[in-house]
PDB file of C-alpha atoms in Angstrom:
ATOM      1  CA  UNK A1475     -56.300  -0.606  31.170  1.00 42.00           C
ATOM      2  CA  UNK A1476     -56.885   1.155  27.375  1.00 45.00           C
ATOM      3  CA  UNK A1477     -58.729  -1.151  25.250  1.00 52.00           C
ATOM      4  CA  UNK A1478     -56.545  -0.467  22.678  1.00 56.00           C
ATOM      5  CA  UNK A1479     -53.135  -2.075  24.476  1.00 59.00           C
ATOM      6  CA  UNK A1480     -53.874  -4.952  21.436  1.00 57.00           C
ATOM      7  CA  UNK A1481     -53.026  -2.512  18.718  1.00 52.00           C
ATOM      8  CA  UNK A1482     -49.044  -1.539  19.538  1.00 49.00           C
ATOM      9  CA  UNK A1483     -46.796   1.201  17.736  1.00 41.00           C
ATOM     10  CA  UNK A1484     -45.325  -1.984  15.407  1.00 44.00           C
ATOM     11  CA  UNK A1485     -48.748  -2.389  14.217  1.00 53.00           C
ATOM     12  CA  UNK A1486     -49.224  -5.863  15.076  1.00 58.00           C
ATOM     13  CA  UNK A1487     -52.307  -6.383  16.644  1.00 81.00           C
ATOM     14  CA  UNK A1488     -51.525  -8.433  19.658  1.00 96.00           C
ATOM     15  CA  UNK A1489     -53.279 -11.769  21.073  1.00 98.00           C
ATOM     16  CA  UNK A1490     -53.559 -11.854  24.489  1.00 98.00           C
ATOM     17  CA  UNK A1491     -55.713 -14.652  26.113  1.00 98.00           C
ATOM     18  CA  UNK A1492     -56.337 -17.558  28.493  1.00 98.00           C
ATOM     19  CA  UNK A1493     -56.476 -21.041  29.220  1.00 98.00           C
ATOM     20  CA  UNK A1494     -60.771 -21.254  30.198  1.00 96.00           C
ATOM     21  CA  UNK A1495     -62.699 -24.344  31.348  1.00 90.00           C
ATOM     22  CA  UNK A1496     -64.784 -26.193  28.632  1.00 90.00           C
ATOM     23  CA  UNK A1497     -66.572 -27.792  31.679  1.00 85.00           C
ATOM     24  CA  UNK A1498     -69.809 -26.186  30.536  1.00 84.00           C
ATOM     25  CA  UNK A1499     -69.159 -26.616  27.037  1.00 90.00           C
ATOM     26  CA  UNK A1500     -66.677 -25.425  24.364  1.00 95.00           C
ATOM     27  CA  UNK A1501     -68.763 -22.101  24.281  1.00 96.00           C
ATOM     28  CA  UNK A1502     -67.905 -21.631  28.337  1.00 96.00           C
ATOM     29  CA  UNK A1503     -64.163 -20.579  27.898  1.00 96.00           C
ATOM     30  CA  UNK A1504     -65.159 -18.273  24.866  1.00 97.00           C
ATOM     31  CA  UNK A1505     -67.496 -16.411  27.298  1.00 97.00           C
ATOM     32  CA  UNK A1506     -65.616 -16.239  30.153  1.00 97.00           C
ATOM     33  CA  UNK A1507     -62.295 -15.333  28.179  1.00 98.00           C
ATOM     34  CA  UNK A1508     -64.088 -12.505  26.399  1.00 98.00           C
ATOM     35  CA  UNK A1509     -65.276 -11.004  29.941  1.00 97.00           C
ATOM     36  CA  UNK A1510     -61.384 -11.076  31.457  1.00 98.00           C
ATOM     37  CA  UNK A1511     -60.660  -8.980  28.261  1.00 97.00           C
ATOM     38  CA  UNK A1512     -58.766 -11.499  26.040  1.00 98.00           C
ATOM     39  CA  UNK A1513     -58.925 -12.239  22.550  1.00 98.00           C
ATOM     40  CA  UNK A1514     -57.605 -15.737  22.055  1.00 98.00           C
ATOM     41  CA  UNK A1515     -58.272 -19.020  23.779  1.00 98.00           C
ATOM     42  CA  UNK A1516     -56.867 -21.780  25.411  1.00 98.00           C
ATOM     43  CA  UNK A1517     -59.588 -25.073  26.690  1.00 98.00           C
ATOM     44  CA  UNK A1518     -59.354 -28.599  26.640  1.00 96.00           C
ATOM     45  CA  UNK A1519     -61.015 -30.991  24.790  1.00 95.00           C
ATOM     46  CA  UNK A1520     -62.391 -33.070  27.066  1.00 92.00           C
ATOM     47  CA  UNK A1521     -61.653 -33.630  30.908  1.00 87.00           C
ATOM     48  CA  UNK A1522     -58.001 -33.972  31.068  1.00 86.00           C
ATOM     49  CA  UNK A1523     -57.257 -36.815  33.514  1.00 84.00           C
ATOM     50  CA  UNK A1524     -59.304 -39.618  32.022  1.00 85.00           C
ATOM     51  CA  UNK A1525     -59.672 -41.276  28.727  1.00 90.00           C
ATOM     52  CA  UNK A1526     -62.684 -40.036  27.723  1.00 87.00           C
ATOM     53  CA  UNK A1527     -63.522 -37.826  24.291  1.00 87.00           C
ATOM     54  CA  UNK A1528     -65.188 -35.384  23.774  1.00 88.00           C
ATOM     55  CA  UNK A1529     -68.592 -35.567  22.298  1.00 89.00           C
ATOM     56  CA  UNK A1530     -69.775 -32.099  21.175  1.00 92.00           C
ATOM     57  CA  UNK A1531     -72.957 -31.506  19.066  1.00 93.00           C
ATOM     58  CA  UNK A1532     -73.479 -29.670  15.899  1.00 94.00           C
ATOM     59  CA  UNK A1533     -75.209 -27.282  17.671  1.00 95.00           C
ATOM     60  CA  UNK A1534     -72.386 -27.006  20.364  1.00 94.00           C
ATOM     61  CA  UNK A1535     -70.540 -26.358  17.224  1.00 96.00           C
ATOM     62  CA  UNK A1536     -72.536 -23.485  15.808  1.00 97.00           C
ATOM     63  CA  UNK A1537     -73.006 -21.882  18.868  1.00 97.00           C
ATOM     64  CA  UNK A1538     -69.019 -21.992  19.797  1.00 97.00           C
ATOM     65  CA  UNK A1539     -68.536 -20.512  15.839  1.00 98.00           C
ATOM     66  CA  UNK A1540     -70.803 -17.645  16.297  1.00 98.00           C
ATOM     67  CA  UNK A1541     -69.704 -16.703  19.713  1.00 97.00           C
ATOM     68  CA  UNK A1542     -65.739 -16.643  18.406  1.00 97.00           C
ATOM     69  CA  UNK A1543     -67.297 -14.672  15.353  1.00 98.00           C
ATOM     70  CA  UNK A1544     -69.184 -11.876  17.750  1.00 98.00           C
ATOM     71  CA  UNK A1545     -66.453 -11.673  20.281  1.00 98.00           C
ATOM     72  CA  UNK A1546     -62.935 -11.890  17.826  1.00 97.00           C
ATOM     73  CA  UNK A1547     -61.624 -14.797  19.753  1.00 98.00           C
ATOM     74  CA  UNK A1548     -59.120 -16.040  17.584  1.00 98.00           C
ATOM     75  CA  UNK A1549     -56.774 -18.436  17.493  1.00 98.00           C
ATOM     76  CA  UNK A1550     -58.467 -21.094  19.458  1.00 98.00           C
ATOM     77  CA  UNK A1551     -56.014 -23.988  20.733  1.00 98.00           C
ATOM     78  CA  UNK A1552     -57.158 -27.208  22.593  1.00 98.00           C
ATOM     79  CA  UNK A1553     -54.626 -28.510  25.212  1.00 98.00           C
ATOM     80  CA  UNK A1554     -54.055 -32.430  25.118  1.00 97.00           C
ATOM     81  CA  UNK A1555     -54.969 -34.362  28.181  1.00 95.00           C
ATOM     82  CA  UNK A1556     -51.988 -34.509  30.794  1.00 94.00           C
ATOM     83  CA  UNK A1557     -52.172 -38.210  30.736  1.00 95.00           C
ATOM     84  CA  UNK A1558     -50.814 -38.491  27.512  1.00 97.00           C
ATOM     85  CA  UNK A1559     -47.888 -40.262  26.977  1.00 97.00           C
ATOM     86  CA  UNK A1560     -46.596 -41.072  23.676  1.00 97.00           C
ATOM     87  CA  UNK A1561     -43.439 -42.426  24.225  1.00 93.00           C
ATOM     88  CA  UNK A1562     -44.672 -44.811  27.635  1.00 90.00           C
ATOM     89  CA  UNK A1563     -46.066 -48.598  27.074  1.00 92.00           C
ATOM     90  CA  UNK A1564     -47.705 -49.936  24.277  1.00 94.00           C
ATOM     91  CA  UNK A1565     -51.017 -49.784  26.451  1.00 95.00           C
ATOM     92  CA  UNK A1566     -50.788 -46.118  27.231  1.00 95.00           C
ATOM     93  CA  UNK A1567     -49.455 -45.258  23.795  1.00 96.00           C
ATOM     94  CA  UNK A1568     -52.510 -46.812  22.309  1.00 97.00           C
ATOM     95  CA  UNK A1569     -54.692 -44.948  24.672  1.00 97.00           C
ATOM     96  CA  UNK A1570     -52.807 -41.544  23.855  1.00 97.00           C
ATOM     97  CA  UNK A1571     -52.814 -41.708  20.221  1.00 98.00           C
ATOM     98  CA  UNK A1572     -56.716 -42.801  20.458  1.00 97.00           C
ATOM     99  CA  UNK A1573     -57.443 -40.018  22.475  1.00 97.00           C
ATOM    100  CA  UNK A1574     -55.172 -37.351  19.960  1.00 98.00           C
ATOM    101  CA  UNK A1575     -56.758 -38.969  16.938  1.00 98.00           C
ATOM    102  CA  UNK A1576     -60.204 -37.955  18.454  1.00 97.00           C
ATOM    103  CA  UNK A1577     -58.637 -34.501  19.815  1.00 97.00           C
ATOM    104  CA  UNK A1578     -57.756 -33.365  16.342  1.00 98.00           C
ATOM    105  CA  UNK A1579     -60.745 -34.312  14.418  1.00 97.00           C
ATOM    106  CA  UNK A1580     -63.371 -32.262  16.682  1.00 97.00           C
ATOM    107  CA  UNK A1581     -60.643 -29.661  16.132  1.00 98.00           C
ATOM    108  CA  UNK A1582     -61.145 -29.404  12.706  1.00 98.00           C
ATOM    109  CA  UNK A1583     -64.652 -29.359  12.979  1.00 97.00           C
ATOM    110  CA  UNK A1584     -64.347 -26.604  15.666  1.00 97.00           C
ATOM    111  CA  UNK A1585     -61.901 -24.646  13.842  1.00 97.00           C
ATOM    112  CA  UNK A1586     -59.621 -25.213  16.343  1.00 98.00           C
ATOM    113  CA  UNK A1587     -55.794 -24.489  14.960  1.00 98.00           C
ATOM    114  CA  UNK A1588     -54.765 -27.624  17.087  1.00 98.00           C
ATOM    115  CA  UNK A1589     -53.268 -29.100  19.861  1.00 98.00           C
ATOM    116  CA  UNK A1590     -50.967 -28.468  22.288  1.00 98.00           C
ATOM    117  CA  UNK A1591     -49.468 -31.245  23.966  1.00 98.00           C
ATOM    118  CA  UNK A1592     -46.963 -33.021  26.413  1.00 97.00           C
ATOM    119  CA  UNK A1593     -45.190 -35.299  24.439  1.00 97.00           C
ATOM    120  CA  UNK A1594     -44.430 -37.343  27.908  1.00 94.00           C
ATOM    121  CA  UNK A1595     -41.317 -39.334  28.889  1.00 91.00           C
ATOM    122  CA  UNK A1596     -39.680 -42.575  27.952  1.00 87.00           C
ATOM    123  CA  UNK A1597     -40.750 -46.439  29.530  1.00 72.00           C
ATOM    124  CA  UNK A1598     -37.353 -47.060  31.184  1.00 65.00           C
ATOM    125  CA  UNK A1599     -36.897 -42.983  32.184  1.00 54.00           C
ATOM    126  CA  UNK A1600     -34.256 -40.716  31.257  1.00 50.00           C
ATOM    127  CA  UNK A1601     -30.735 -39.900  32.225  1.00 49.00           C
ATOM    128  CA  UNK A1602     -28.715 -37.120  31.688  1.00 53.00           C
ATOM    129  CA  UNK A1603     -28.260 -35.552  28.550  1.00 57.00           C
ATOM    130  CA  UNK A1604     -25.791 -36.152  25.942  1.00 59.00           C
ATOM    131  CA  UNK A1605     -23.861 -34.254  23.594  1.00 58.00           C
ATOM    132  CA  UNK A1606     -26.894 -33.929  21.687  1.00 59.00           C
ATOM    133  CA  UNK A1607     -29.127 -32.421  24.320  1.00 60.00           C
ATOM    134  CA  UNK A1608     -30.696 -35.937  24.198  1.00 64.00           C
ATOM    135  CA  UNK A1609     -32.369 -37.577  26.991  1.00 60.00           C
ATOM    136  CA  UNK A1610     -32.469 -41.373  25.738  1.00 63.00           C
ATOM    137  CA  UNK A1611     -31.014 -43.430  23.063  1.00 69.00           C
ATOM    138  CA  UNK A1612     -32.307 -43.327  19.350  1.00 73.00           C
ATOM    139  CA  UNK A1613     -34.035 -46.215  19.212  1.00 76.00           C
ATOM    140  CA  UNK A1614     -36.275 -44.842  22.130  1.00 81.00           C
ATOM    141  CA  UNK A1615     -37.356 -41.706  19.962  1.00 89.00           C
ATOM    142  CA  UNK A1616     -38.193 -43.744  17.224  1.00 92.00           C
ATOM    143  CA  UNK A1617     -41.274 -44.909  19.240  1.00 92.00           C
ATOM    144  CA  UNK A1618     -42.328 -41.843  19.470  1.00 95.00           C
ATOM    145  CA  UNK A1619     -42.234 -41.113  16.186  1.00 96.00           C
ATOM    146  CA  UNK A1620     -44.320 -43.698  15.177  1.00 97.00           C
ATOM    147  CA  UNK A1621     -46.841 -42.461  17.707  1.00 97.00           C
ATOM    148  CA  UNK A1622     -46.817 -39.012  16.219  1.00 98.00           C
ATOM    149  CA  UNK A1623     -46.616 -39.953  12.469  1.00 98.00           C
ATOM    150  CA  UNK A1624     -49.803 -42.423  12.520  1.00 98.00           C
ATOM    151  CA  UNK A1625     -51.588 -39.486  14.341  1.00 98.00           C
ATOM    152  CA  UNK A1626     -50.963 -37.314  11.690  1.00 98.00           C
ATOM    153  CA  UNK A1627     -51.779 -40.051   9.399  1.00 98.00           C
ATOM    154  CA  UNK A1628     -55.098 -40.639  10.729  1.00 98.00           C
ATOM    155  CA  UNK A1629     -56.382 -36.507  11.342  1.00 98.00           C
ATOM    156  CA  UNK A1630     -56.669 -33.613   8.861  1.00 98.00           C
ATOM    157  CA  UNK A1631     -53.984 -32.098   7.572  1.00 97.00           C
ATOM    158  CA  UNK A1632     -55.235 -28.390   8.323  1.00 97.00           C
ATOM    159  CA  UNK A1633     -54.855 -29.019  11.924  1.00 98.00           C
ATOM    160  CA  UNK A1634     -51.657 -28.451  13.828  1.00 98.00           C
ATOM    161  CA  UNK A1635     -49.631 -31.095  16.753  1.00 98.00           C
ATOM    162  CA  UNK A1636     -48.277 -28.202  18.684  1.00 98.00           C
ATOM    163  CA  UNK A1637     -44.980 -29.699  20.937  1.00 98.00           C
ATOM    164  CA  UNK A1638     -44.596 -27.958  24.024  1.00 98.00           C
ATOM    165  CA  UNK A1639     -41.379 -27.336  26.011  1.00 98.00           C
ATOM    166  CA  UNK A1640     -41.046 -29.104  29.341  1.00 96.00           C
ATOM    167  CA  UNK A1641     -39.443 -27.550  32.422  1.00 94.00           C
ATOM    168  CA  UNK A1642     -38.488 -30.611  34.184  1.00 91.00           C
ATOM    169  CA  UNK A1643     -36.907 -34.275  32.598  1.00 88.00           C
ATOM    170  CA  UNK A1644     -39.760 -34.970  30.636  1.00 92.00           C
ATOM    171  CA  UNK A1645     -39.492 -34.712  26.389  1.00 94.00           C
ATOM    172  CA  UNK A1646     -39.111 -32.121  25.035  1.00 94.00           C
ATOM    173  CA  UNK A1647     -37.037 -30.138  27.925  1.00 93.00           C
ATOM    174  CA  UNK A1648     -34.183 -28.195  26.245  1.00 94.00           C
ATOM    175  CA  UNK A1649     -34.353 -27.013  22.715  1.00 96.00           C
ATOM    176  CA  UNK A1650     -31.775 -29.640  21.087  1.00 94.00           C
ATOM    177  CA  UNK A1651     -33.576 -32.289  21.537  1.00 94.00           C
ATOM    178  CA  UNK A1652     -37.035 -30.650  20.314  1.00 96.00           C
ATOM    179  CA  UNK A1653     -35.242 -29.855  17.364  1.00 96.00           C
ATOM    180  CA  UNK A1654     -33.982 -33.271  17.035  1.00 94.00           C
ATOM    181  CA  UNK A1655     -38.070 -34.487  17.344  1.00 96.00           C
ATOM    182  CA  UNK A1656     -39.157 -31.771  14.599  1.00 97.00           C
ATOM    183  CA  UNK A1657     -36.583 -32.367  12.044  1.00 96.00           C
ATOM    184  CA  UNK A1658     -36.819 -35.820  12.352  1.00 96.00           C
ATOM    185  CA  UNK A1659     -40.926 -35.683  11.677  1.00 97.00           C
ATOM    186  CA  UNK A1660     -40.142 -32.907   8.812  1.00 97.00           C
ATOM    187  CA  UNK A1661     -44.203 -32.485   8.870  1.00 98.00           C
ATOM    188  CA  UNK A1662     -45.405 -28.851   8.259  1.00 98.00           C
ATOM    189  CA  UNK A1663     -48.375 -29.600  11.230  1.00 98.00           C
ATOM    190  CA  UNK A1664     -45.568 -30.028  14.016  1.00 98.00           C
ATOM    191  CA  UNK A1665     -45.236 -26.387  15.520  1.00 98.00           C
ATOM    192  CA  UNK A1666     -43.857 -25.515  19.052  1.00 98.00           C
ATOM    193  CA  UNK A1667     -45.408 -23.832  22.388  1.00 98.00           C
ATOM    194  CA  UNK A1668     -43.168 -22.205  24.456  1.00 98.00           C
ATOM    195  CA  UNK A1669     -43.801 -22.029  28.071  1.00 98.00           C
ATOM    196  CA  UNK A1670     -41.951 -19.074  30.366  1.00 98.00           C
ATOM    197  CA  UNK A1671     -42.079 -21.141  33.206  1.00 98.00           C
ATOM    198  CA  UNK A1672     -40.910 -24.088  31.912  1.00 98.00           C
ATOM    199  CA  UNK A1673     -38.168 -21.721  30.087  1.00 98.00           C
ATOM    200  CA  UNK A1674     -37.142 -20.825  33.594  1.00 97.00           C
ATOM    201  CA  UNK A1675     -37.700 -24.205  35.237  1.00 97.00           C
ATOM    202  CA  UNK A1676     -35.148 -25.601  32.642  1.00 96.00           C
ATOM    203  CA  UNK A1677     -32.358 -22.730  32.664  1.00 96.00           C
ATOM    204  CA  UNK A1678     -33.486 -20.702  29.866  1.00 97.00           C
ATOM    205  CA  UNK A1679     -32.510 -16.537  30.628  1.00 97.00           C
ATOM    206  CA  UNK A1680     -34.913 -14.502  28.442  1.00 96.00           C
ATOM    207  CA  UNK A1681     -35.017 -11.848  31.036  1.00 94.00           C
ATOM    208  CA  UNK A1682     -34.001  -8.690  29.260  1.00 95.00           C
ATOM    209  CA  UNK A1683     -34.445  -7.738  25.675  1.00 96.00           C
ATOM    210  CA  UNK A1684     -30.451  -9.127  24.732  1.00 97.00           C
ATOM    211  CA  UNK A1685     -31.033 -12.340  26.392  1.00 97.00           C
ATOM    212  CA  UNK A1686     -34.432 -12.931  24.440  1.00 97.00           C
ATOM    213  CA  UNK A1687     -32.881 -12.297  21.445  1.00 98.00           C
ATOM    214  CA  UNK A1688     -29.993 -14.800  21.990  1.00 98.00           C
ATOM    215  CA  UNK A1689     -32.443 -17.015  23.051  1.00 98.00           C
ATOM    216  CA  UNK A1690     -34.110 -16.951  20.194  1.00 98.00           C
ATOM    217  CA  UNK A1691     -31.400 -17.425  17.984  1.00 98.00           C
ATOM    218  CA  UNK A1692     -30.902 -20.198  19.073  1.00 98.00           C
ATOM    219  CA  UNK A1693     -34.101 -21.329  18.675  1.00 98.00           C
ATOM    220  CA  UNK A1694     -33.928 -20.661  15.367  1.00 98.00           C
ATOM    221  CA  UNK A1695     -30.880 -21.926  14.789  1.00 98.00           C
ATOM    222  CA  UNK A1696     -32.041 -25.506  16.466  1.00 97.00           C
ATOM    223  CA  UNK A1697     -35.374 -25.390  15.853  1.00 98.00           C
ATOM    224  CA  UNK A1698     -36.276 -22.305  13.103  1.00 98.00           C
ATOM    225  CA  UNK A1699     -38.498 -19.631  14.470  1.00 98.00           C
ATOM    226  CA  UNK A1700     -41.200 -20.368  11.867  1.00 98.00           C
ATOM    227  CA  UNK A1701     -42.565 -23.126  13.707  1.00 98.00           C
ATOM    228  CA  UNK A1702     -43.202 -21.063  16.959  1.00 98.00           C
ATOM    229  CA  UNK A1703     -47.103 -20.912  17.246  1.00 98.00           C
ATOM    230  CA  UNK A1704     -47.861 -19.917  20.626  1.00 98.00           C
ATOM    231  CA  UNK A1705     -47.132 -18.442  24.315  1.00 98.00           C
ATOM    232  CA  UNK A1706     -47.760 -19.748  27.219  1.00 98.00           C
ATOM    233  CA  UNK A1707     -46.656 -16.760  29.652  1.00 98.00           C
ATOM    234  CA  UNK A1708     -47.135 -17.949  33.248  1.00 98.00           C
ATOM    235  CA  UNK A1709     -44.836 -17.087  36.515  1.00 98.00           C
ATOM    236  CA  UNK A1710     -42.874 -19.807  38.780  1.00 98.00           C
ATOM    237  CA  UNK A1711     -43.267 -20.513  42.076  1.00 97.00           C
ATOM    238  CA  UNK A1712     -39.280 -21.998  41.958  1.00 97.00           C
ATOM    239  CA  UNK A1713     -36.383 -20.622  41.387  1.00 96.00           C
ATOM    240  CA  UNK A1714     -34.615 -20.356  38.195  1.00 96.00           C
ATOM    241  CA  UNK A1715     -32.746 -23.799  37.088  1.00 96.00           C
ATOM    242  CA  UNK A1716     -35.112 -25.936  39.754  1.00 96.00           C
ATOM    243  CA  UNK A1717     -36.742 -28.559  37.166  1.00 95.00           C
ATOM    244  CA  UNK A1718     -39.966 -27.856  38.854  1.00 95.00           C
ATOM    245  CA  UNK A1719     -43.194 -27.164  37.152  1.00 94.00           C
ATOM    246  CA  UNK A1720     -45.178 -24.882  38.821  1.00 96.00           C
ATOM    247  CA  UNK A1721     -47.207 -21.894  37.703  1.00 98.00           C
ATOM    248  CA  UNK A1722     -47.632 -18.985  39.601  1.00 98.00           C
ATOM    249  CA  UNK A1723     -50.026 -15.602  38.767  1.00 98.00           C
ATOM    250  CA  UNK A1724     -48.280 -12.582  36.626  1.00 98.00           C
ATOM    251  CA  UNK A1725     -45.582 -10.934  38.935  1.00 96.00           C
ATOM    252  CA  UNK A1726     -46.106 -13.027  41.851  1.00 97.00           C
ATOM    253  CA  UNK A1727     -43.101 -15.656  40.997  1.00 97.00           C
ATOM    254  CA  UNK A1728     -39.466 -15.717  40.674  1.00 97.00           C
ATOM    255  CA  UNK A1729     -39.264 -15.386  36.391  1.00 97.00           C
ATOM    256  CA  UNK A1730     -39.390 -11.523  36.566  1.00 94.00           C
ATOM    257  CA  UNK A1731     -41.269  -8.835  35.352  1.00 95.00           C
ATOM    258  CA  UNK A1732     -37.896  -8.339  32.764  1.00 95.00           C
ATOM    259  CA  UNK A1733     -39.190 -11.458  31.164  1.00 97.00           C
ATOM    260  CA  UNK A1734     -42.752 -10.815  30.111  1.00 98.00           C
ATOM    261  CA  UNK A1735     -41.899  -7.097  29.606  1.00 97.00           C
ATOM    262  CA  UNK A1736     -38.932  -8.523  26.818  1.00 97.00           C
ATOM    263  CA  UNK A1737     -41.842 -11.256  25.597  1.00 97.00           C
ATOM    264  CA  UNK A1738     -44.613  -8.657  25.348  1.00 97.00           C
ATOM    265  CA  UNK A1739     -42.191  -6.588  23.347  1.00 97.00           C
ATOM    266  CA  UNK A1740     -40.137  -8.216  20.953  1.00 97.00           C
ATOM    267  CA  UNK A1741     -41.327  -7.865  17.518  1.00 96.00           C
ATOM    268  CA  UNK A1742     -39.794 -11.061  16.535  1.00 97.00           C
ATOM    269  CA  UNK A1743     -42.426 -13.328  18.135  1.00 97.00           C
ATOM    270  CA  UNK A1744     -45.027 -10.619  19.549  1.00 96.00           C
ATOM    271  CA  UNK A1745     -47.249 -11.622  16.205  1.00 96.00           C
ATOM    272  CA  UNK A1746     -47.531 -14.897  17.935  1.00 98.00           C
ATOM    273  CA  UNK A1747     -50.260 -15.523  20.544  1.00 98.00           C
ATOM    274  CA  UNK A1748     -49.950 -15.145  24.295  1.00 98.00           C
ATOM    275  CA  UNK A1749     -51.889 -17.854  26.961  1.00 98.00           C
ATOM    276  CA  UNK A1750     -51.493 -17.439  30.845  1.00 98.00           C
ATOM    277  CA  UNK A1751     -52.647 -20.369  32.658  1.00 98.00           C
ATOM    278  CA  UNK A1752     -52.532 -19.113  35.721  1.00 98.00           C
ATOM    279  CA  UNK A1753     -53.297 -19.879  39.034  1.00 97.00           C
ATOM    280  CA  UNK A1754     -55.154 -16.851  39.413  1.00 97.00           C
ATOM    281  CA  UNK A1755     -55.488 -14.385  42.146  1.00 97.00           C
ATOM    282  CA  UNK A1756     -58.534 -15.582  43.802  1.00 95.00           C
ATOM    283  CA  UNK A1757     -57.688 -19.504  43.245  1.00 95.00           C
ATOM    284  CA  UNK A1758     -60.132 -19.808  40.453  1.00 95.00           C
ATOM    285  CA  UNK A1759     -57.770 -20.107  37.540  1.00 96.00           C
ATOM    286  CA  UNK A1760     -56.367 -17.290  34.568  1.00 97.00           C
ATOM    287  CA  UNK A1761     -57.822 -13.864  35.216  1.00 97.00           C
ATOM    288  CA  UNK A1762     -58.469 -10.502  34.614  1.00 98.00           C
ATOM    289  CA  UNK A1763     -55.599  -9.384  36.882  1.00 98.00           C
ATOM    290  CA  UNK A1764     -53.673 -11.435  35.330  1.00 98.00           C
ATOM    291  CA  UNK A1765     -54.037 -10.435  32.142  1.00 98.00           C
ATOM    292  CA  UNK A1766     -54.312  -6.679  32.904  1.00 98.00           C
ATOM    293  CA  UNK A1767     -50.912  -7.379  34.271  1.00 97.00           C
ATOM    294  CA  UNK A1768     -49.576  -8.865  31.307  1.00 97.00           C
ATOM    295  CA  UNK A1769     -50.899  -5.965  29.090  1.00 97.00           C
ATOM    296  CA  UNK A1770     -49.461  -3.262  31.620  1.00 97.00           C
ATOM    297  CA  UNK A1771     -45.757  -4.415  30.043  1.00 97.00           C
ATOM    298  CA  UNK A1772     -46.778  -3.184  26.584  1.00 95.00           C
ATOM    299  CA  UNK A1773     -44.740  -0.311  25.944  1.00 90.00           C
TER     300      UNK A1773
END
């Protein structure tokens, strides 16, 4: 694979990377990103089934700066813990926003462009949608509202709350009712993640070039393409429709080489960057197949 795949015939130098452990430190998942060939970075935080925050040093912080610096790994994005749920009971909302607050102030020190996060799902559950492409009643959403708006009260204002798209009934499944969520917030720090999996898992076609582009009209119709950050490109183990998250390694699933091929290429959102978080061919998480896969559909 040409070390020059980043740089395509549009000019747009393309940012292709991975979700890396942190358990070794923030400065782990810049290494071992930089040796599978990517460019941009995905790590959490902090471990991401317990409470817990993350304590890094100033040194940690220097070191993780200079390695980004020396090896062009840029954006960097934390992903939230996956026990947040900021919609769920007052105990576990407290503990979610806590843990966010923390989140996004080591990302500014970091220089981290934010978070991306679950949003989670309602105390009493969901039913089916309405007309809206809502999954509960008003009143529900305006609890977690007030979750997001006193976390972006109470963290700097340079770094992002990145909302992304579910693939089965959790918040934030189809694009009504995440456009519902971001209008209703009308904060400039509320961008979206958009995960192909969980596109697939929830019915979305973007399999050829004309279905992408429909796609994401409507997106920005709903939503407005100017608050897309970020790809997360992973393959399904379900079929298409099934409501079922579950990630499977480049070309190994049932999304479809047409997908990533019409992802990779569109010069509507190919500025943006591109995660896997893969399984990865050897069990150990994303990967240089992987990602040598994903670069092979650059035309």
């Amino acid at each position: 694979m040409p070390e020059d795949v980043y740089a395509t015939l549009t000019g747009t130098m393309l940012r292709i990377g991975a979700h890396k452990s942190s358990s070794g430190g923030y400065t782990t998942g810049v290494a071992e990103v930089h040796e599978i060939g990517g460019n941009c970075l995905q790590i959490f935080s902090s471990a991401p089934r317990n409470w817990r925050p993350g304590n890094p040093t100033e040194e940690d912080k220097q070191t993780f700066l200079e390695l980004r610096k020396e090896y062009d790994i840029d954006p960097v994005y934390f992903h939230a813990s996956y026990m947040i749920n900021l919609a769920g009971s007052p105990e576990n909302r407290e503990k979610s926003i806590n843990a966010l607050v923390a989140e996004l102030v080591i990302a500014h020190k970091f220089n981290v462009r934010g978070s991306v996060i679950h949003l989670g799902s309602f105390k009493n559950g969901v039913r089916e949608t309405n007309d809206q492409g809502l999954f509960a009643e008003e009143a529900a959403y305006d609890v977690l509202f007030k979750s997001i708006e006193r976390i972006l009260t109470e963290t700097p204002d340079d770094i992002l709350f990145i909302i992304e798209n579910m693939g089965m009934r959790k918040i934030g499944m189809s694009l009504e009712e995440i456009g519902y969520i971001v209008k209703k917030l009308n904060s400039p720090r509320v961008k979206i993640c958009l995960d192909t999996c969980h596109l697939h898992a929830a019915g979305y076609d973007i399999s050829s070039p004309e279905k992408l582009d429909a796609f994401l009209d409507k997106f920005d119709q709903l939503i407005g393409l100017d608050l897309l950050e970020l790809w997360h490109v992973n393959d399904s183990r379900d079929t298409f429709g099934a409501l079922r998250d579950r990630h499977e390694n480049i070309g190994e699933g049932s999304v479809g080489s047409g997908v990533f091929e019409a992802l990779i290429n569109s010069t509507r959102v190919n500025d943006r960057p591109f995660i896997i978080e893969t399984p990865g061919f050897s069990g150990g998480g994303p990967d240089k197949e992987n990602l040598d896969r994903l670069k092979a559909f650059v035309h």
